[in-house]
């Protein structure tokens, strides 16, 4: 079984995800949302299903 991380160890792991990586994730989500706006309702449903599968 995996040992529980102390608060400090968790904070170190969180800091590994740098600010730029967080921004890339945010921009990726925003970009995906912008793209879905131009899709028809059927395509929009398909794109939602695809994104749900990816996460």
PDB file of N, CA and C in Angstrom:
ATOM      1  N   UNK A   1       0.840  -1.203   0.000  1.00  0.00           N
ATOM      2  CA  UNK A   1       0.000   0.000   0.000  1.00  0.00           C
ATOM      3  C   UNK A   1       0.877   1.256   0.000  1.00  0.00           C
ATOM      4  N   UNK A   2       0.435   2.264  -0.715  1.00  0.00           N
ATOM      5  CA  UNK A   2       1.207   3.508  -0.801  1.00  0.00           C
ATOM      6  C   UNK A   2       1.095   4.271   0.506  1.00  0.00           C
ATOM      7  N   UNK A   3       2.238   4.764   0.996  1.00  0.00           N
ATOM      8  CA  UNK A   3       2.200   5.507   2.264  1.00  0.00           C
ATOM      9  C   UNK A   3       1.569   6.878   2.033  1.00  0.00           C
ATOM     10  N   UNK A   4       0.919   7.374   3.065  1.00  0.00           N
ATOM     11  CA  UNK A   4       0.286   8.694   2.957  1.00  0.00           C
ATOM     12  C   UNK A   4       1.366   9.763   2.920  1.00  0.00           C
ATOM     13  N   UNK A   5       1.181  10.731   2.043  1.00  0.00           N
ATOM     14  CA  UNK A   5       2.150  11.821   1.936  1.00  0.00           C
ATOM     15  C   UNK A   5       1.905  12.844   3.037  1.00  0.00           C
ATOM     16  N   UNK A   6       2.990  13.402   3.531  1.00  0.00           N
ATOM     17  CA  UNK A   6       2.844  14.490   4.498  1.00  0.00           C
ATOM     18  C   UNK A   6       2.421  15.741   3.735  1.00  0.00           C
ATOM     19  N   UNK A   7       1.983  16.728   4.464  1.00  0.00           N
ATOM     20  CA  UNK A   7       1.540  17.974   3.831  1.00  0.00           C
ATOM     21  C   UNK A   7       2.669  18.577   2.985  1.00  0.00           C
ATOM     22  N   UNK A   8       3.904  18.560   3.515  1.00  0.00           N
ATOM     23  CA  UNK A   8       5.034  19.144   2.781  1.00  0.00           C
ATOM     24  C   UNK A   8       5.302  18.383   1.481  1.00  0.00           C
ATOM     25  N   UNK A   9       5.219  17.056   1.533  1.00  0.00           N
ATOM     26  CA  UNK A   9       5.465  16.252   0.332  1.00  0.00           C
ATOM     27  C   UNK A   9       4.414  16.536  -0.741  1.00  0.00           C
ATOM     28  N   UNK A  10       3.167  16.705  -0.295  1.00  0.00           N
ATOM     29  CA  UNK A  10       2.096  17.028  -1.257  1.00  0.00           C
ATOM     30  C   UNK A  10       2.353  18.382  -1.908  1.00  0.00           C
ATOM     31  N   UNK A  11       2.766  19.359  -1.109  1.00  0.00           N
ATOM     32  CA  UNK A  11       3.028  20.694  -1.645  1.00  0.00           C
ATOM     33  C   UNK A  11       4.164  20.661  -2.657  1.00  0.00           C
ATOM     34  N   UNK A  12       5.198  19.853  -2.393  1.00  0.00           N
ATOM     35  CA  UNK A  12       6.310  19.724  -3.340  1.00  0.00           C
ATOM     36  C   UNK A  12       5.808  19.162  -4.666  1.00  0.00           C
ATOM     37  N   UNK A  13       4.944  18.150  -4.593  1.00  0.00           N
ATOM     38  CA  UNK A  13       4.416  17.548  -5.821  1.00  0.00           C
ATOM     39  C   UNK A  13       3.571  18.555  -6.590  1.00  0.00           C
ATOM     40  N   UNK A  14       2.784  19.354  -5.866  1.00  0.00           N
ATOM     41  CA  UNK A  14       1.961  20.364  -6.524  1.00  0.00           C
ATOM     42  C   UNK A  14       2.822  21.392  -7.247  1.00  0.00           C
ATOM     43  N   UNK A  15       3.968  21.744  -6.645  1.00  0.00           N
ATOM     44  CA  UNK A  15       4.846  22.747  -7.252  1.00  0.00           C
ATOM     45  C   UNK A  15       5.532  22.214  -8.503  1.00  0.00           C
ATOM     46  N   UNK A  16       5.619  20.863  -8.636  1.00  0.00           N
ATOM     47  CA  UNK A  16       6.216  20.277  -9.837  1.00  0.00           C
ATOM     48  C   UNK A  16       5.427  20.679 -11.076  1.00  0.00           C
ATOM     49  N   UNK A  17       4.121  20.840 -10.913  1.00  0.00           N
ATOM     50  CA  UNK A  17       3.286  21.319 -12.008  1.00  0.00           C
ATOM     51  C   UNK A  17       3.472  22.833 -12.055  1.00  0.00           C
ATOM     52  N   UNK A  18       4.356  23.278 -12.932  1.00  0.00           N
ATOM     53  CA  UNK A  18       4.716  24.694 -12.966  1.00  0.00           C
ATOM     54  C   UNK A  18       3.561  25.563 -13.447  1.00  0.00           C
ATOM     55  N   UNK A  19       3.730  26.851 -13.252  1.00  0.00           N
ATOM     56  CA  UNK A  19       2.710  27.815 -13.667  1.00  0.00           C
ATOM     57  C   UNK A  19       2.445  27.704 -15.166  1.00  0.00           C
ATOM     58  N   UNK A  20       3.503  27.550 -15.970  1.00  0.00           N
ATOM     59  CA  UNK A  20       3.326  27.478 -17.422  1.00  0.00           C
ATOM     60  C   UNK A  20       2.542  26.225 -17.812  1.00  0.00           C
ATOM     61  N   UNK A  21       2.789  25.115 -17.114  1.00  0.00           N
ATOM     62  CA  UNK A  21       2.032  23.900 -17.405  1.00  0.00           C
ATOM     63  C   UNK A  21       0.561  24.096 -17.074  1.00  0.00           C
ATOM     64  N   UNK A  22       0.288  24.775 -15.951  1.00  0.00           N
ATOM     65  CA  UNK A  22      -1.108  25.039 -15.585  1.00  0.00           C
ATOM     66  C   UNK A  22      -1.769  25.910 -16.641  1.00  0.00           C
ATOM     67  N   UNK A  23      -1.044  26.918 -17.136  1.00  0.00           N
ATOM     68  CA  UNK A  23      -1.603  27.801 -18.157  1.00  0.00           C
ATOM     69  C   UNK A  23      -1.883  27.047 -19.441  1.00  0.00           C
ATOM     70  N   UNK A  24      -0.977  26.129 -19.821  1.00  0.00           N
ATOM     71  CA  UNK A  24      -1.192  25.329 -21.024  1.00  0.00           C
ATOM     72  C   UNK A  24      -2.472  24.529 -20.906  1.00  0.00           C
ATOM     73  N   UNK A  25      -2.707  23.962 -19.722  1.00  0.00           N
ATOM     74  CA  UNK A  25      -3.920  23.178 -19.498  1.00  0.00           C
ATOM     75  C   UNK A  25      -5.145  24.080 -19.636  1.00  0.00           C
ATOM     76  N   UNK A  26      -5.090  25.255 -19.005  1.00  0.00           N
ATOM     77  CA  UNK A  26      -6.207  26.199 -19.082  1.00  0.00           C
ATOM     78  C   UNK A  26      -6.470  26.599 -20.524  1.00  0.00           C
ATOM     79  N   UNK A  27      -5.402  26.950 -21.267  1.00  0.00           N
ATOM     80  CA  UNK A  27      -5.571  27.376 -22.654  1.00  0.00           C
ATOM     81  C   UNK A  27      -6.106  26.233 -23.500  1.00  0.00           C
ATOM     82  N   UNK A  28      -5.683  25.027 -23.207  1.00  0.00           N
ATOM     83  CA  UNK A  28      -6.177  23.860 -23.941  1.00  0.00           C
ATOM     84  C   UNK A  28      -7.668  23.696 -23.756  1.00  0.00           C
ATOM     85  N   UNK A  29      -8.131  23.882 -22.521  1.00  0.00           N
ATOM     86  CA  UNK A  29      -9.562  23.752 -22.237  1.00  0.00           C
ATOM     87  C   UNK A  29     -10.331  24.882 -22.910  1.00  0.00           C
ATOM     88  N   UNK A  30      -9.825  26.115 -22.790  1.00  0.00           N
ATOM     89  CA  UNK A  30     -10.489  27.262 -23.404  1.00  0.00           C
ATOM     90  C   UNK A  30     -10.525  27.093 -24.919  1.00  0.00           C
ATOM     91  N   UNK A  31      -9.401  26.648 -25.504  1.00  0.00           N
ATOM     92  CA  UNK A  31      -9.347  26.421 -26.950  1.00  0.00           C
ATOM     93  C   UNK A  31     -10.359  25.388 -27.384  1.00  0.00           C
ATOM     94  N   UNK A  32     -10.476  24.318 -26.604  1.00  0.00           N
ATOM     95  CA  UNK A  32     -11.437  23.264 -26.934  1.00  0.00           C
ATOM     96  C   UNK A  32     -12.858  23.803 -26.863  1.00  0.00           C
ATOM     97  N   UNK A  33     -13.130  24.651 -25.868  1.00  0.00           N
ATOM     98  CA  UNK A  33     -14.466  25.225 -25.734  1.00  0.00           C
ATOM     99  C   UNK A  33     -14.773  26.147 -26.909  1.00  0.00           C
ATOM    100  N   UNK A  34     -13.780  26.964 -27.315  1.00  0.00           N
ATOM    101  CA  UNK A  34     -13.987  27.876 -28.439  1.00  0.00           C
ATOM    102  C   UNK A  34     -14.314  27.094 -29.706  1.00  0.00           C
ATOM    103  N   UNK A  35     -13.603  25.973 -29.915  1.00  0.00           N
ATOM    104  CA  UNK A  35     -13.843  25.163 -31.111  1.00  0.00           C
ATOM    105  C   UNK A  35     -15.251  24.593 -31.111  1.00  0.00           C
ATOM    106  N   UNK A  36     -15.744  24.171 -29.942  1.00  0.00           N
ATOM    107  CA  UNK A  36     -17.056  23.535 -29.896  1.00  0.00           C
ATOM    108  C   UNK A  36     -18.173  24.514 -30.214  1.00  0.00           C
ATOM    109  N   UNK A  37     -17.928  25.816 -30.010  1.00  0.00           N
ATOM    110  CA  UNK A  37     -18.959  26.821 -30.274  1.00  0.00           C
ATOM    111  C   UNK A  37     -19.369  26.780 -31.757  1.00  0.00           C
ATOM    112  N   UNK A  38     -18.396  26.495 -32.639  1.00  0.00           N
ATOM    113  CA  UNK A  38     -18.675  26.526 -34.069  1.00  0.00           C
ATOM    114  C   UNK A  38     -19.238  25.220 -34.612  1.00  0.00           C
ATOM    115  N   UNK A  39     -19.387  24.216 -33.737  1.00  0.00           N
ATOM    116  CA  UNK A  39     -19.879  22.928 -34.199  1.00  0.00           C
ATOM    117  C   UNK A  39     -21.406  22.879 -34.155  1.00  0.00           C
ATOM    118  N   UNK A  40     -21.963  21.982 -34.973  1.00  0.00           N
ATOM    119  CA  UNK A  40     -23.404  21.755 -34.923  1.00  0.00           C
ATOM    120  C   UNK A  40     -23.724  20.981 -33.639  1.00  0.00           C
ATOM    121  N   UNK A  41     -24.988  20.952 -33.222  1.00  0.00           N
ATOM    122  CA  UNK A  41     -25.345  20.242 -31.986  1.00  0.00           C
ATOM    123  C   UNK A  41     -24.873  18.776 -31.958  1.00  0.00           C
ATOM    124  N   UNK A  42     -24.973  18.066 -33.090  1.00  0.00           N
ATOM    125  CA  UNK A  42     -24.541  16.662 -33.121  1.00  0.00           C
ATOM    126  C   UNK A  42     -23.032  16.574 -32.912  1.00  0.00           C
ATOM    127  N   UNK A  43     -22.279  17.448 -33.603  1.00  0.00           N
ATOM    128  CA  UNK A  43     -20.821  17.451 -33.453  1.00  0.00           C
ATOM    129  C   UNK A  43     -20.430  17.852 -32.033  1.00  0.00           C
ATOM    130  N   UNK A  44     -21.217  18.775 -31.467  1.00  0.00           N
ATOM    131  CA  UNK A  44     -20.936  19.228 -30.105  1.00  0.00           C
ATOM    132  C   UNK A  44     -21.060  18.057 -29.125  1.00  0.00           C
ATOM    133  N   UNK A  45     -22.122  17.259 -29.296  1.00  0.00           N
ATOM    134  CA  UNK A  45     -22.308  16.086 -28.430  1.00  0.00           C
ATOM    135  C   UNK A  45     -21.150  15.113 -28.590  1.00  0.00           C
ATOM    136  N   UNK A  46     -20.722  14.897 -29.831  1.00  0.00           N
ATOM    137  CA  UNK A  46     -19.598  13.990 -30.088  1.00  0.00           C
ATOM    138  C   UNK A  46     -18.333  14.512 -29.416  1.00  0.00           C
ATOM    139  N   UNK A  47     -18.076  15.817 -29.536  1.00  0.00           N
ATOM    140  CA  UNK A  47     -16.851  16.379 -28.951  1.00  0.00           C
ATOM    141  C   UNK A  47     -16.877  16.279 -27.432  1.00  0.00           C
ATOM    142  N   UNK A  48     -18.061  16.426 -26.825  1.00  0.00           N
ATOM    143  CA  UNK A  48     -18.175  16.282 -25.372  1.00  0.00           C
ATOM    144  C   UNK A  48     -17.856  14.841 -24.984  1.00  0.00           C
ATOM    145  N   UNK A  49     -18.393  13.871 -25.737  1.00  0.00           N
ATOM    146  CA  UNK A  49     -18.121  12.459 -25.451  1.00  0.00           C
ATOM    147  C   UNK A  49     -16.626  12.174 -25.551  1.00  0.00           C
ATOM    148  N   UNK A  50     -15.974  12.745 -26.554  1.00  0.00           N
ATOM    149  CA  UNK A  50     -14.538  12.520 -26.746  1.00  0.00           C
ATOM    150  C   UNK A  50     -13.762  13.102 -25.563  1.00  0.00           C
ATOM    151  N   UNK A  51     -14.079  14.346 -25.163  1.00  0.00           N
ATOM    152  CA  UNK A  51     -13.339  14.961 -24.063  1.00  0.00           C
ATOM    153  C   UNK A  51     -13.582  14.211 -22.764  1.00  0.00           C
ATOM    154  N   UNK A  52     -14.796  13.700 -22.557  1.00  0.00           N
ATOM    155  CA  UNK A  52     -15.074  12.936 -21.341  1.00  0.00           C
ATOM    156  C   UNK A  52     -14.235  11.670 -21.308  1.00  0.00           C
ATOM    157  N   UNK A  53     -14.044  11.041 -22.463  1.00  0.00           N
ATOM    158  CA  UNK A  53     -13.241   9.826 -22.529  1.00  0.00           C
ATOM    159  C   UNK A  53     -11.781  10.123 -22.224  1.00  0.00           C
ATOM    160  N   UNK A  54     -11.300  11.298 -22.656  1.00  0.00           N
ATOM    161  CA  UNK A  54      -9.890  11.642 -22.459  1.00  0.00           C
ATOM    162  C   UNK A  54      -9.560  11.910 -21.001  1.00  0.00           C
ATOM    163  N   UNK A  55     -10.545  12.339 -20.204  1.00  0.00           N
ATOM    164  CA  UNK A  55     -10.241  12.707 -18.815  1.00  0.00           C
ATOM    165  C   UNK A  55     -10.587  11.630 -17.821  1.00  0.00           C
TER     166      UNK A  55
END
